[in-house]
Coordinates of C-alpha atoms in Angstrom, one line a residue:
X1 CA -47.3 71.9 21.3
X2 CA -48.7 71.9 18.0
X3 CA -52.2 70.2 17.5
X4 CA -51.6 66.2 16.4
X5 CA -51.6 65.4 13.2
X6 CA -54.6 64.3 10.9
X7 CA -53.9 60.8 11.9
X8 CA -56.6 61.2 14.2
X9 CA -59.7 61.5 11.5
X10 CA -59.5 57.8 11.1
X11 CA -62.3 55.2 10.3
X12 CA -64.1 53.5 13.1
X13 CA -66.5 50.3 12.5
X14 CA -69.2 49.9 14.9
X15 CA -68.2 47.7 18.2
X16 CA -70.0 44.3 16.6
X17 CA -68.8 44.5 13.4
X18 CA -65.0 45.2 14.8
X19 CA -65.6 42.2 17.1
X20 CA -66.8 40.2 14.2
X21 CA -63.8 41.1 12.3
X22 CA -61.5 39.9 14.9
X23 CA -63.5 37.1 15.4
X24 CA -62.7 36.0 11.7
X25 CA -59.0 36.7 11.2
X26 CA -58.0 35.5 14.6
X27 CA -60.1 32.0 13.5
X28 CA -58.4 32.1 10.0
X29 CA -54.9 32.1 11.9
X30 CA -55.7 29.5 14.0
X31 CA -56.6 27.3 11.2
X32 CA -53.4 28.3 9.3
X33 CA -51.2 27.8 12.6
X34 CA -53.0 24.5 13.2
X35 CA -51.7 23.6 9.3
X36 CA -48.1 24.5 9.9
X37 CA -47.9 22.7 13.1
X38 CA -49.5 19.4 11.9
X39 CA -47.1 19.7 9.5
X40 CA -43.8 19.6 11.4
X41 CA -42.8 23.7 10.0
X42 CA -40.1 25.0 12.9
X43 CA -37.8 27.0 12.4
X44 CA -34.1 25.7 12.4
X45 CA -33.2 28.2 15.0
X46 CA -35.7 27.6 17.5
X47 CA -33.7 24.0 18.1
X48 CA -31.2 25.6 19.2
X49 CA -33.2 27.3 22.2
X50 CA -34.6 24.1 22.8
X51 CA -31.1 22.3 23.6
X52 CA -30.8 25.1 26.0
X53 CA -34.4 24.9 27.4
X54 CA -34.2 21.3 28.1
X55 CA -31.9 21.1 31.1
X56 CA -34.0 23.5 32.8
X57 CA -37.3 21.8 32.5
X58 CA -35.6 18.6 33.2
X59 CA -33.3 19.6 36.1
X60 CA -34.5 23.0 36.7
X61 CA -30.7 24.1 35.7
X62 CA -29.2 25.6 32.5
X63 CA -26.4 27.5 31.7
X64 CA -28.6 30.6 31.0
X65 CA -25.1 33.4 31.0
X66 CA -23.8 31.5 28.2
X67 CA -27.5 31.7 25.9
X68 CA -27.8 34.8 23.6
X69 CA -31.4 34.9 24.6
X70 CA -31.7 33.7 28.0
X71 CA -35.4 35.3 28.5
X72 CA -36.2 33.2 25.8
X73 CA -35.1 30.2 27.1
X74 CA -37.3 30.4 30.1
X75 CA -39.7 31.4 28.5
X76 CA -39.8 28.0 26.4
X77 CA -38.7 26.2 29.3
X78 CA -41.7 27.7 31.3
X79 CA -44.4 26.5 28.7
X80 CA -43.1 22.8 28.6
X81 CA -43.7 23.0 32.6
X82 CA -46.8 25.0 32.4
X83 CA -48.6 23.3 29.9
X84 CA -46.8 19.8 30.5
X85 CA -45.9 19.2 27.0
X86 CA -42.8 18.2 25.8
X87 CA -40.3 21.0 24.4
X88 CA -40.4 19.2 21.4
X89 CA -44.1 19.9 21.1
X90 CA -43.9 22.7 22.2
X91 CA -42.1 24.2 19.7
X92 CA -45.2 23.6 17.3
X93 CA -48.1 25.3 19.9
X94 CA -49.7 28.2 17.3
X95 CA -49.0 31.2 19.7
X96 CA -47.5 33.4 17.4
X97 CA -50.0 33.8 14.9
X98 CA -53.1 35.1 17.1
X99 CA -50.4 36.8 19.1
X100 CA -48.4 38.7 17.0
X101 CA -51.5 40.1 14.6
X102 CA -53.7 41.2 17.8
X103 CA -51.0 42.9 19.3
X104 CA -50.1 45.0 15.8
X105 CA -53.7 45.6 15.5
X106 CA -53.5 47.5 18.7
X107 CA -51.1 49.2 17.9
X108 CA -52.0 50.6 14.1
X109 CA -55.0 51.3 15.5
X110 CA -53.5 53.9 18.5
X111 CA -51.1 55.0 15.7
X112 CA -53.0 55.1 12.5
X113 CA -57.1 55.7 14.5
X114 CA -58.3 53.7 11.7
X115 CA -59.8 50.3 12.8
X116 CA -60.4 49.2 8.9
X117 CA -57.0 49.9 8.2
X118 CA -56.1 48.0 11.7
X119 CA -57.8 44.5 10.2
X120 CA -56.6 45.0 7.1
X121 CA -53.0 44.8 8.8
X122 CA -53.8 42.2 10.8
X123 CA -54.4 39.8 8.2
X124 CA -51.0 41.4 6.1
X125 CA -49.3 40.3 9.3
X126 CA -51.0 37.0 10.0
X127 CA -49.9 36.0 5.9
X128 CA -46.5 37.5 6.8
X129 CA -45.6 35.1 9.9
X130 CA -47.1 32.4 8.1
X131 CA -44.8 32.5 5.0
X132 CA -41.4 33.1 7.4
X133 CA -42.7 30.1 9.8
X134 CA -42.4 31.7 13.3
X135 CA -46.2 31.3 13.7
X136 CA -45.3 29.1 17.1
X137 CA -43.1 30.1 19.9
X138 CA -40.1 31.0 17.9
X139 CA -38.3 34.3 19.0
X140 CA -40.0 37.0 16.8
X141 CA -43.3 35.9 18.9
X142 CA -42.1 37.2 21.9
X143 CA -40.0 40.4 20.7
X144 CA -42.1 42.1 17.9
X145 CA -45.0 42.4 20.0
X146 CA -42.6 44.3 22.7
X147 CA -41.1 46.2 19.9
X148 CA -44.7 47.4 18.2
X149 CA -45.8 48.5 21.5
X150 CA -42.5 50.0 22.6
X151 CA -42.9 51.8 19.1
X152 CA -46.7 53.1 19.6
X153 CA -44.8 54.5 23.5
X154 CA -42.0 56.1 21.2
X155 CA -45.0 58.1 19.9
X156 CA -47.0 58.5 22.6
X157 CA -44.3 59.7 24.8
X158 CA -43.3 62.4 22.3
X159 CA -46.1 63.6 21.1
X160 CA -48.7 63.4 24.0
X161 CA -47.6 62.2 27.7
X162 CA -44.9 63.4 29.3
X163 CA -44.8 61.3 32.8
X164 CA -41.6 60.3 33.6
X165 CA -43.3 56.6 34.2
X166 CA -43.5 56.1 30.5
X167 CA -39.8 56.2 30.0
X168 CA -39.5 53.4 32.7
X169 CA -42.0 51.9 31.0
X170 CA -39.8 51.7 27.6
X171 CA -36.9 51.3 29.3
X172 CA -38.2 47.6 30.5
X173 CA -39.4 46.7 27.3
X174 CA -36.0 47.6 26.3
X175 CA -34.5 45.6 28.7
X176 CA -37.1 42.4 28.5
X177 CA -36.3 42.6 24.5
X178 CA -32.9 42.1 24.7
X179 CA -33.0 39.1 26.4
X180 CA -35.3 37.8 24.1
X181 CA -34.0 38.6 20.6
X182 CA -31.2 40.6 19.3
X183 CA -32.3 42.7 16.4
X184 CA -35.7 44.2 17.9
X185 CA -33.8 46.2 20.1
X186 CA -31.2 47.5 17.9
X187 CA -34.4 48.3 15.6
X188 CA -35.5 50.6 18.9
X189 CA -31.9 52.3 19.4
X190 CA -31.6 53.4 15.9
X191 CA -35.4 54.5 16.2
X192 CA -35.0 56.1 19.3
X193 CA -31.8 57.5 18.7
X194 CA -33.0 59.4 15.0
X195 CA -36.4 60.6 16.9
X196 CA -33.8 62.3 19.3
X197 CA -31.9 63.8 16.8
X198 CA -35.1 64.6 14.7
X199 CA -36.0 66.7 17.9
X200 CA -33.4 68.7 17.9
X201 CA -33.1 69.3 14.6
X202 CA -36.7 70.9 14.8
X203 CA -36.0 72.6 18.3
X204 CA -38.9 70.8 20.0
X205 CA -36.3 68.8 22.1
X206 CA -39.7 66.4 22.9
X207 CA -37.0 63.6 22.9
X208 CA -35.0 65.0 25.2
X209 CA -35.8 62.9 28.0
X210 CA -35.4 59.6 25.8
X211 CA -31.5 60.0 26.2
X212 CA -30.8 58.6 29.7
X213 CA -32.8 55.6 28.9
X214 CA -31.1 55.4 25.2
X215 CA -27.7 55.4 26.4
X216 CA -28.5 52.8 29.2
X217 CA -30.0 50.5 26.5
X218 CA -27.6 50.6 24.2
X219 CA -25.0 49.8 26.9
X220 CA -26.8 46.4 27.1
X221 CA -27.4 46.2 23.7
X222 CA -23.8 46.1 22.6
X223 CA -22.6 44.0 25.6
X224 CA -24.5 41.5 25.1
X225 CA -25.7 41.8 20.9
X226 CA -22.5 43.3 19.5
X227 CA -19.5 42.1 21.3
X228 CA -20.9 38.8 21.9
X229 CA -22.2 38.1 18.2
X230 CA -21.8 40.4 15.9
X231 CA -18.2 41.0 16.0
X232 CA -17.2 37.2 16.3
X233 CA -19.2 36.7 13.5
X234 CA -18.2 39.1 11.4
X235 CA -14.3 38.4 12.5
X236 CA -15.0 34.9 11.6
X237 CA -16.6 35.7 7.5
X238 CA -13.3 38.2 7.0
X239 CA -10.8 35.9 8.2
X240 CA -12.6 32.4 7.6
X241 CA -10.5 29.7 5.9
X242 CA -8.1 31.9 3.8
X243 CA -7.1 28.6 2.1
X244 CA -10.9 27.7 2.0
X245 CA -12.6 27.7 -2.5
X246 CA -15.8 28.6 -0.3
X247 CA -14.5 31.4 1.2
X248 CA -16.6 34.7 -0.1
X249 CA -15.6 38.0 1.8
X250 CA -18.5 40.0 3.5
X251 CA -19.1 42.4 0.6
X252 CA -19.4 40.2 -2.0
X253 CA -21.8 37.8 0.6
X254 CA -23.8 41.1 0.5
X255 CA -24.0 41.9 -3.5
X256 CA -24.5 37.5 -3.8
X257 CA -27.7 37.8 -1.2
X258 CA -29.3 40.9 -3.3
X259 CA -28.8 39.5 -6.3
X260 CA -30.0 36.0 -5.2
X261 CA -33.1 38.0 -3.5
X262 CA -33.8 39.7 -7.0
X263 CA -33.8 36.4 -9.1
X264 CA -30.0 36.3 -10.6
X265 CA -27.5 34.0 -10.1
X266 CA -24.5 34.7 -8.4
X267 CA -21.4 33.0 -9.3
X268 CA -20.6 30.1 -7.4
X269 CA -17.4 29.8 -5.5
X270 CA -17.1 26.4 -6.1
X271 CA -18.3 23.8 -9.0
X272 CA -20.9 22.1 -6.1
X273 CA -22.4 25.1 -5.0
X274 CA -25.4 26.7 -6.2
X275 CA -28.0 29.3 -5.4
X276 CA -31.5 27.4 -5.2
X277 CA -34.6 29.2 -7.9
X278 CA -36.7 31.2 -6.6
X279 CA -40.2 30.0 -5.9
X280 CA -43.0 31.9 -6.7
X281 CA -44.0 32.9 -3.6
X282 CA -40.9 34.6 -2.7
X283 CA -41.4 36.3 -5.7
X284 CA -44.5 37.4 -5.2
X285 CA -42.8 38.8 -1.4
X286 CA -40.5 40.5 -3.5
X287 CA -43.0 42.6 -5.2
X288 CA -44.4 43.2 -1.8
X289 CA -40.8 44.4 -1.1
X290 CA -40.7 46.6 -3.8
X291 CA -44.1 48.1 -3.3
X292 CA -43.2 49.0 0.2
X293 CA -39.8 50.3 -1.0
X294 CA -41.5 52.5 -3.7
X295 CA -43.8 54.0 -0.7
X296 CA -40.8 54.4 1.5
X297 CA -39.0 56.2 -1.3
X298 CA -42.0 58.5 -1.9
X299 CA -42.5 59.5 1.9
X300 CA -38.7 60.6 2.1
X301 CA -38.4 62.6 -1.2
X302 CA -41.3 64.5 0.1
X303 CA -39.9 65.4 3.6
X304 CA -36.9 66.4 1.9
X305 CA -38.7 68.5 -0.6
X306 CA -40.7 70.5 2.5
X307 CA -37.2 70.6 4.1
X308 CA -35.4 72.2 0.9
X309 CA -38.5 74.6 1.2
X310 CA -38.1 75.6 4.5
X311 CA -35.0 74.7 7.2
X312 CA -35.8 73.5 10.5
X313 CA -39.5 73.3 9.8
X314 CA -41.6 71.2 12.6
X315 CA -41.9 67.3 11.7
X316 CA -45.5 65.3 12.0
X317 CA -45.7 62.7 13.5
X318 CA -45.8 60.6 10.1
X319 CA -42.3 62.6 9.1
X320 CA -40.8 61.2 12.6
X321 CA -42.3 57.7 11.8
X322 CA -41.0 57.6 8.1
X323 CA -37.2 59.0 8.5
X324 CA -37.0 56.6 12.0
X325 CA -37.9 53.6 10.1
X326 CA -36.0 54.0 6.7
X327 CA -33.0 54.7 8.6
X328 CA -33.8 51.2 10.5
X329 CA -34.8 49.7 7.2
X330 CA -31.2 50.5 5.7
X331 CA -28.5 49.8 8.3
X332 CA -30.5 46.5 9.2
X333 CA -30.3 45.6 5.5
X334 CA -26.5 46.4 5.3
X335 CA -25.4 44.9 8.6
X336 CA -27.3 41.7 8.1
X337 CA -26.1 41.5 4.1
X338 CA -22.7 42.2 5.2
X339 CA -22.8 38.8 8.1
X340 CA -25.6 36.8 6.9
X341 CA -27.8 38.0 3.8
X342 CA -29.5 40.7 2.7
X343 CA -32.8 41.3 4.5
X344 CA -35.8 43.2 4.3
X345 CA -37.3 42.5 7.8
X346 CA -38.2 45.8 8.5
X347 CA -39.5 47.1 5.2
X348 CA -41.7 43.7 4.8
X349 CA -43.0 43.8 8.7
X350 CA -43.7 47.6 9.0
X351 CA -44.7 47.7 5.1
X352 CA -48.2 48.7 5.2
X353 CA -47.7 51.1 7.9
X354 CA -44.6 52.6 5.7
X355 CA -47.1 53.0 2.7
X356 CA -50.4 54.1 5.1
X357 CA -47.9 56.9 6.8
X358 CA -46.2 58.3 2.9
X359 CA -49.8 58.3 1.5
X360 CA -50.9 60.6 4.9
X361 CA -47.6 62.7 4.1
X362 CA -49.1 63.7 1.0
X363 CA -52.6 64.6 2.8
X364 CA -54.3 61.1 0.2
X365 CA -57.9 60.4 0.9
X366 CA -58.9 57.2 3.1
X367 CA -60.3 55.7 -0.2
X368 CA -56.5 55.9 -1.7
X369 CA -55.4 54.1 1.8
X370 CA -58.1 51.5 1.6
X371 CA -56.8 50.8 -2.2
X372 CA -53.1 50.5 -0.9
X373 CA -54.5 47.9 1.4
X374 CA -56.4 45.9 -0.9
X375 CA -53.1 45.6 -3.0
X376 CA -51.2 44.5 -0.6
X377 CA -53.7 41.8 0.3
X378 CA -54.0 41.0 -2.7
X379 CA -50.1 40.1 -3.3
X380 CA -50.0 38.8 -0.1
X381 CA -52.6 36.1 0.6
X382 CA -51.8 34.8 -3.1
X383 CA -48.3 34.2 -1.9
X384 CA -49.5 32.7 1.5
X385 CA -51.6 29.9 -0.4
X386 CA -48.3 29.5 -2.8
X387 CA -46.5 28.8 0.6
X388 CA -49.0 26.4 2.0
X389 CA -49.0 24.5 -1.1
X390 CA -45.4 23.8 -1.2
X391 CA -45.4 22.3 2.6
X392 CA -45.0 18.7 1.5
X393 CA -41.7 20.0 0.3
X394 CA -40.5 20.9 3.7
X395 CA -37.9 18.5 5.1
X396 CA -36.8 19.8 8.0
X397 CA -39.3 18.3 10.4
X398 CA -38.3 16.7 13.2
X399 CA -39.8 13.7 12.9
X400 CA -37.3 13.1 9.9
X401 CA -34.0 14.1 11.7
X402 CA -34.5 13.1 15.5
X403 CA -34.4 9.4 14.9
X404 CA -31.2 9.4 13.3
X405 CA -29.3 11.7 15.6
X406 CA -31.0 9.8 18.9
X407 CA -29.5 6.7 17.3
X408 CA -26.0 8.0 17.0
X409 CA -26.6 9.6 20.4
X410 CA -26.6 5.6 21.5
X411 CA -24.1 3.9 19.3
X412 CA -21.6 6.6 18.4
X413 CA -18.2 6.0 19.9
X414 CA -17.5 9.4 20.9
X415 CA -17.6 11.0 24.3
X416 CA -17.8 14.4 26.0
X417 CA -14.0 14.1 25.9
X418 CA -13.2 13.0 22.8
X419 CA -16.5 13.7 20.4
X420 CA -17.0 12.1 17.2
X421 CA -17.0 14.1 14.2
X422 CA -20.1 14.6 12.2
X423 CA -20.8 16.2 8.9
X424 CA -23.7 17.2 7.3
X425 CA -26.0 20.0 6.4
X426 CA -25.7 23.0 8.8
X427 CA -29.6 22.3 9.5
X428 CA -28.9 19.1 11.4
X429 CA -26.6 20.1 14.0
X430 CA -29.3 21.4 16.3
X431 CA -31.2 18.0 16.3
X432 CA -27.9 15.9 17.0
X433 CA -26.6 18.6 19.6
X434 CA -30.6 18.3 21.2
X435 CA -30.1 14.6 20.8
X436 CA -26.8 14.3 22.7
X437 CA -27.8 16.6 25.7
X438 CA -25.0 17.4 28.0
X439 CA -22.9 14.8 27.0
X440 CA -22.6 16.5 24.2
X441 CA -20.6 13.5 22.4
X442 CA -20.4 14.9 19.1
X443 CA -18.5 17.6 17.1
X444 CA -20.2 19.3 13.6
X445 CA -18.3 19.9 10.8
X446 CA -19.5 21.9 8.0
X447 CA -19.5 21.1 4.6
X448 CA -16.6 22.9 2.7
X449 CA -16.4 22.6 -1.4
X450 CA -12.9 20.4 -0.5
X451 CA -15.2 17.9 1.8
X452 CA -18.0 18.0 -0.7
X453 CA -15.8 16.9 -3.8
X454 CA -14.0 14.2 -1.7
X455 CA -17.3 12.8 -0.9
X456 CA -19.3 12.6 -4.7
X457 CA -15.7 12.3 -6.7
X458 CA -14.1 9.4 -4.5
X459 CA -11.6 11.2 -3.2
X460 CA -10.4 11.2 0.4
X461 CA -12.2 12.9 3.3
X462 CA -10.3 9.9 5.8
X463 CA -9.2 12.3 9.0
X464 CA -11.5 14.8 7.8
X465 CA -14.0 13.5 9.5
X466 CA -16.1 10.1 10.9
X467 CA -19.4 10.3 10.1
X468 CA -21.9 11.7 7.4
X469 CA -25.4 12.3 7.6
X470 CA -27.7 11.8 4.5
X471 CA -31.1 13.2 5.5
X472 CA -34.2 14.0 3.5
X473 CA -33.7 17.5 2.3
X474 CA -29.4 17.0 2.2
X475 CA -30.6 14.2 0.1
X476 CA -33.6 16.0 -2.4
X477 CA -33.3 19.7 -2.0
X478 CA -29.6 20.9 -1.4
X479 CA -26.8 20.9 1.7
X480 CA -26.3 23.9 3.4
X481 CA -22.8 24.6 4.1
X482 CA -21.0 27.5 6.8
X483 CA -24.1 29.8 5.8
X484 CA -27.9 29.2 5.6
X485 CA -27.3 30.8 2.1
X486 CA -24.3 28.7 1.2
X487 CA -26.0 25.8 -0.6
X488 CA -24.3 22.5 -2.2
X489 CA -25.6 20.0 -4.7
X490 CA -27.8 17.5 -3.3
X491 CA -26.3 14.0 -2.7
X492 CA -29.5 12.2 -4.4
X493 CA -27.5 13.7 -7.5
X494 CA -24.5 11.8 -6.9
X495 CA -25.7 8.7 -5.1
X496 CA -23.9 6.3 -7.0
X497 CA -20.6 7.9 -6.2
X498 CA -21.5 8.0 -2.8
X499 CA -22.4 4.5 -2.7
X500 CA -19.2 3.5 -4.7
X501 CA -16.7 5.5 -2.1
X502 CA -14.8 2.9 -0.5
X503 CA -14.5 4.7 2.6
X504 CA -18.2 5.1 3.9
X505 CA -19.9 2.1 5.2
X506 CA -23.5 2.8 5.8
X507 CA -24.2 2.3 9.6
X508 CA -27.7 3.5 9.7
X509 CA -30.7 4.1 7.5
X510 CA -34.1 4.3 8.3
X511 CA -35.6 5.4 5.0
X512 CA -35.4 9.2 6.2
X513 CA -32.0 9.5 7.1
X514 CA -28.5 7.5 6.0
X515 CA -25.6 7.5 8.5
X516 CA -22.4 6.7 6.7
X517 CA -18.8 6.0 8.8
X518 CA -16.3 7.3 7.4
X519 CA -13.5 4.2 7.5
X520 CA -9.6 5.4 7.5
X521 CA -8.3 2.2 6.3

């Protein structure tokens, strides 16, 4: 085996300083995660879990087969009973951000032996979770740590131990990550799976053990990601509502979300909808994107260049790193434009180990790495403060919504056998499902263009369906519709029409959120 690479000429700190550093950022993300939390930021997602976490804390039953995520439910539902808060606080404990940053440190430090470039990361990620608002216990929390760490094995098994107890070792990570989160684990097949075909290409075979626990992992993979999700869904966006103005084939969902992502304007499908601006710390992420594109780009024309040069030459470590993670990096980015929107998850997580790993490809000094780092900082914690400044802004909090959907929980008419009917924005069906527990009394429907115009231009949505919900950010910001990028006027614009149409009769309002009943007579 060929001596390891000159990853291992790092920079070490001495043990007080180091500890000091920790000391520092891990305070710093406390404060920050203390901020979010006092100020109600969840993600919309993680209500979902929470509908399924609650019959378990309270009857120590759920219907775990039917949950995506099942390891994720218990693990929520193991919190509220360890810690004796309620789920709904504990959706806001700040876990995530001194989890998540410790555990990459850890890791870019056995990777990269540099403990200065190890901070410096550490704070990157610490902005990073911040601005996407899973610093609590929302998925990602639980499942990038696994998947850093199953990464640093990845390496260490191929390049250094060869005990059959490491594989074992992956293959539960493996395992625990896909009940946890779906796309972590098809980030490790595709990872896995191009280090194994990387190895034979260079006729070191160092993968070749990787296989049996590759194929058994992407058996559960697919069984449980791919059937169960991503076909329906992807079913669902090519054969959705043929009839339907709002209707916009996968494809051109994918060109709409990069050029949304890139600051154009898409055309709308429909007269209501609209794609929100920008802010300008999204911006500011995108030329973080960028940057880590640009390095990305860099490290591959170089390995291609060595392997014009010379076929079948040995890869470094840095080589395997770079190829494995582009390759992630792009069908991630497709398959996610294609069913959701584009996304950059694994360029803007793994960024500043993409650009430390190019600049080693090309034998840089640590002075050139330690620049690359203050630039990225310097992007980054500009864009977090832009973030934390816009919080008042954020109108999904809980305290906003529950009221409202615990009140129709009470008065609405429907039952488990014949639900009620309940439009809104796509971000309120979690609280109302939450709300109604296992009674589960209501029904969502989405907003379509057809719905929307028959609500602001007093037309007819009678039969369509019996309620609507007018909350803060419906009300000021926009409505989402079928997609989290599907975005409609808000009804603030139009409250006059909605007042004037003769068929809702406002049942509830509570100066957050307006509950109108939609009348057929």
């Amino acid at each position: 085996m060929p001596a390891l690479p000159s990853v291992y000429s790092g920079t070490s700190l001495k043990r007080r300083d180091l500890i000091k550093g920790l000391l520092i950022i891990s305070s710093l993300s406390l404060v920050v995660g203390v901020f979010l939390a006092r100020n109600g930021v969840a993600s919309l997602f993680l209500w979902t879990i929470v509908e399924r976490a609650a019959p378990l804390v309270e009857t120590g039953r759920s219907s775990l087969s039917e949950a995506l995520n099942p390891g994720y439910v218990m693990m929520l539902a193991e919190l509220s009973i360890v810690t004796g808060l309620e789920l709904s606080q504990v959706v806001y404990l700040p876990i995530g951000i001194l989890l998540v940053p410790f555990v990459y440190f850890v890791v870019v430090k056995s990777l990269l032996r540099s403990e200065i470039a190890a901070l410096a990361i550490m704070i990157y990620a610490m902005t990073h979770i911040a601005q996407t608002g899973w610093y609590n216990v929302f998925a990602y929390v639980w499942a990038r740590p696994l998947y850093l760490l199953s990464l640093m094995l990845l390496f260490w098994i191929g390049f250094k131990l060869k005990d059959w107890r490491y594989y074992q070792l992956l293959g539960l990570f493996f395992v625990a990550l896909v009940t946890l989160h779906y796309t972590p684990p098809g980030w490790i097949i595709i990872l896995a799976t191009v280090f194994v075909i990387v190895a034979f290409y260079d006729q070191t075979r160092r993968y070749s053990p990787l296989i049996v626990v590759l194929f058994t992992g992407l058996y559960l993979w697919l069984v449980r990601v791919v059937y169960r999700t991503f076909i329906p869904l992807l079913a669902a966006e090519v054969s959705r509502g043929e009839g339907e103005s709002d209707n916009i084939n996968p494809i051109a969902n994918l060109i709409n979300s990069i050029r949304s992502m890139l600051g154009g304007s898409p055309t709308p499908p429909s007269e209501y909808i609209f794609f929100p601006a920008t802010p300008l710390y999204s911006r500011l992420r995108l030329a973080l994107n960028a940057l880590f594109a640009l390095f990305l780009a860099l490290g591959a024309i170089g390995i291609l260049r060595k392997l014009i040069r010379e076929w079948r030459q040995e890869l470094t470590y840095e080589e395997y790193l770079l190829i494995g993670i582009g390759i992630t990096f792009v069908i991630h980015a497709f398959v996610y434009g294609v069913v959701f929107s584009f996304s950059t998850q694994v360029l803007i997580f793994l960024g500043p180990v993409i650009g430390i790993l190019a600049l080693r490809r090309f034998d840089c000094s640590k002075q050139t790495e330690h620049v690359f780092l203050m630039l990225v900082l310097a992007i980054a914690l500009p864009a977090l403060i832009l973030r934390l400044g816009q919080l008042n802004g954020n109108l999904l909090q809980f305290d906003y919504i529950m009221p409202g959907a615990e009140w129709f929980t009470r008065n609405s008419p429907g039952t488990a056998n014949s639900p009620a009917d309940v439009t809104g924005g796509l971000h309120i069906h979690p609280y109302y499902s939450l709300a109604a527990g296992e009674v589960n009394a209501y029904n969502p429907v989405y907003i379509t263009p057809e719905l929307y115009e028959g609500i602001v231009a007093n037309g007819s949505i009678a039969g369509e369906t019996d309620y609507l919900v007018v909350d803060p950010l419906g009300r000021e910001k926009y409505i989402q519709g079928t997609r989290i990028t599907l975005h409609y006027e808000p009804l603030g614009k139009h409250s006059e029409a909605v007042s004037n149409n003769y068929e809702l009769e406002k049942v509830y309002g509570d100066g957050m959120t307006e509950i109108y009943e939609v009348n057929e007579e």
